[in-house]
Amino acid sequence: MTLTLAAAEKILADNFAPWVLDLGLTVESVDGQEAVLRLPWSERLAREGGGLSGQALMAAADTATVIAVAAARGGFVPMTTVQQSISFQRAVVGADVLVRARLTKAGKRMAFADITMTAEGTEETAAHATAVYALLG
């Protein structure tokens, strides 16, 4: 079963804490074992110096991976983050961030993901993460 953009947006709206929803994330695309979310630029999410905060990027990476797992499974699956590691490579100032989560392995009980974050309009990686999830359902 293919996950539609509308279904992915509903998963986002129905399954995340209010503070995650406050990030303003939207689903740009879902395809097989991948999801791309948009994290819109906001002064509220910037740290001193104007760069987008690492906490916002980590939350966006985590959220995008949940949607990628849903894309692979054809719908939402309860899960918990087991591990997330992120490397911040360049500051994002004044631009939306495209968060691409690609599953590298999706089993019955575990999922592994590679997440790349780029400022809109550039191909240069702003942050790169890897993550592992325990699938609970």
mmCIF file of C-alpha atoms in Angstrom, residues 19 67 86 115 129:
data_model
loop_
_atom_site.group_PDB
_atom_site.id
_atom_site.type_symbol
_atom_site.label_atom_id
_atom_site.label_comp_id
_atom_site.label_asym_id
_atom_site.label_seq_id
_atom_site.Cartn_x
_atom_site.Cartn_y
_atom_site.Cartn_z
ATOM 1 C CA TRP A 19 5.892 21.189 20.439
ATOM 2 C CA ILE A 67 7.175 9.257 8.219
ATOM 3 C CA ILE A 86 23.916 13.857 14.107
ATOM 4 C CA ILE A 115 18.938 11.472 7.207
ATOM 5 C CA ALA A 129 22.111 11.966 10.945
#
